[in-house]
Amino acid sequence: MDCCIIFALWYFVPLVLLIHLLFFIFGDADFALLWASLVGHKPEDKLKGLVVWVTGASSGIGEELAYQLSKCGSRLILSARREEELKRVKRNCLEYSNLQDDDILVLPLDLLERASHEEKTKAAIQHFGHIDILINNGGRSQRSLFLETSVDVYKALMELNFLGTVSITKHVLPHMIQRATGSIVTVSSVAGLAGVPLGTGYSSSKHALQGFFNSLRTELTSYPKLVISTVCPGPVQSKIVHNAFTEELNKPLATAGDQEHKMSTSRCVRLMLVGIANNVKEMWIAQQPFLLFHYVWQYTPTFAWFVTNILAKKRVQNFKAGLDADSSYFTKPKTS
Ligand SMILES: NC(=O)c1ccc[n+]([C@@H]2O[C@H](COP(=O)([O-])OP(=O)(O)OC[C@H]3O[C@@H](n4cnc5c(N)ncnc54)[C@H](OP(=O)(O)O)[C@@H]3O)[C@@H](O)[C@H]2O)c1
């Protein structure tokens, strides 16, 4: 009997380790999320019919969330500032899904106008009767060096990415507590876990979100059906760099660079929906070597700083030389 156990362990343990290693090398998400994508609930089964409020739904990740959720049969509340873009997203959702006009509410919303958030939440609840999932996705990034950046930019980043998200959550959470069920999913970033050059304000706002939601989760332990999740994507194809804050509030970014090296929006969103369907509380979604970098940051911070310093130096130099700072981490920067 003992021999059998030793024999089984002898083969089983290395096999499990090998599977994990292969998962890691070829993976584009953390282990929990990858396992959930293989053996967990399918978003099509779990999210069908649920009412999902997506902020930042007019572009990028939020727009793709709207498309994939509508295909899953979720009913949607689409929010962002640009109403015409939201209407375009709604038309596309209706064209490619079985949803009816009434199943999608276009609800224009400015995350900075916190005084309007109570009324917007009431409008969303009035339309569908309840909200099952809030996806706090709206936000902006930053491409500028600290020494050259106005403090107004830091205030704007915190107002939008942090306080705007906290404010919507503040209005939606009591409704979910009353029903003792619901999910609040917040799109943070790898920059919410690690430091990034050219994004001191952005990274601060995402670290603030991580701290806020990790703490909020600990206050809600008596509601087992109330799930607080954060999503930490690496670089994903979207308008994020194009729309980034720079040194001054209204100064546009000179060059947004290319998107080739980034994860596709559809893959990122698919993994997010798998995580939501399986109540994963923290989702790391990134291609290699960004995923490896996440793990290194968590387990060996001293070594992580060694690597970070090399990469950061290169990125700052390229930025100062007017080159594409984003694709220059691991690939040769384009000079024209
Ligand atoms: N793409 C990436 O590489 C990446 C990586 C990690 C995390 N993220 C996070 O993913 C989220 C979505 O970004 P994205 O990549 O999809 O970028 P995006 O294409 O620029 O989309 C940003 C969305 O946020 C909305 N938004 C901006 N300011 C707003 C405001 N004041 N009020 C309400 N909505 C506002 C925009 O809509 P309007 O302009 O119409 O208001 C837009 O729908 C962000 O939180 C970002 O930090 C992105």
Short mmCIF file of C-alpha atoms in Angstrom, two decimals, residues 49-52 70 73-78 90 93-94 97-106 127-128:
data_model
loop_
_atom_site.label_atom_id
_atom_site.label_comp_id
_atom_site.label_asym_id
_atom_site.label_seq_id
_atom_site.Cartn_x
_atom_site.Cartn_y
_atom_site.Cartn_z
CA GLY A 49 -30.07 37.12 -18.34
CA LEU A 50 -28.03 38.98 -15.69
CA VAL A 51 -28.13 42.78 -15.62
CA VAL A 52 -24.61 44.15 -16.09
CA SER A 70 -24.60 40.65 -25.21
CA GLY A 73 -27.43 37.03 -23.23
CA SER A 74 -26.70 39.53 -20.43
CA ARG A 75 -28.87 42.65 -20.28
CA LEU A 76 -26.76 45.78 -20.36
CA ILE A 77 -26.44 49.28 -19.02
CA LEU A 78 -23.82 51.08 -21.13
CA LYS A 90 -25.74 49.33 -28.61
CA CYS A 93 -24.79 44.54 -29.73
CA LEU A 94 -28.36 44.27 -31.06
CA SER A 97 -27.01 39.03 -30.35
CA ASN A 98 -30.57 37.95 -29.57
CA LEU A 99 -31.17 40.93 -27.26
CA GLN A 100 -34.12 43.28 -27.78
CA ASP A 101 -33.96 47.09 -27.74
CA ASP A 102 -35.23 47.22 -24.13
CA ASP A 103 -32.47 44.86 -22.97
CA ILE A 104 -29.80 47.55 -23.43
CA LEU A 105 -29.99 50.89 -21.66
CA VAL A 106 -27.70 53.66 -22.87
CA HIS A 127 -35.12 50.32 -15.93
CA PHE A 128 -34.28 46.70 -15.05
#
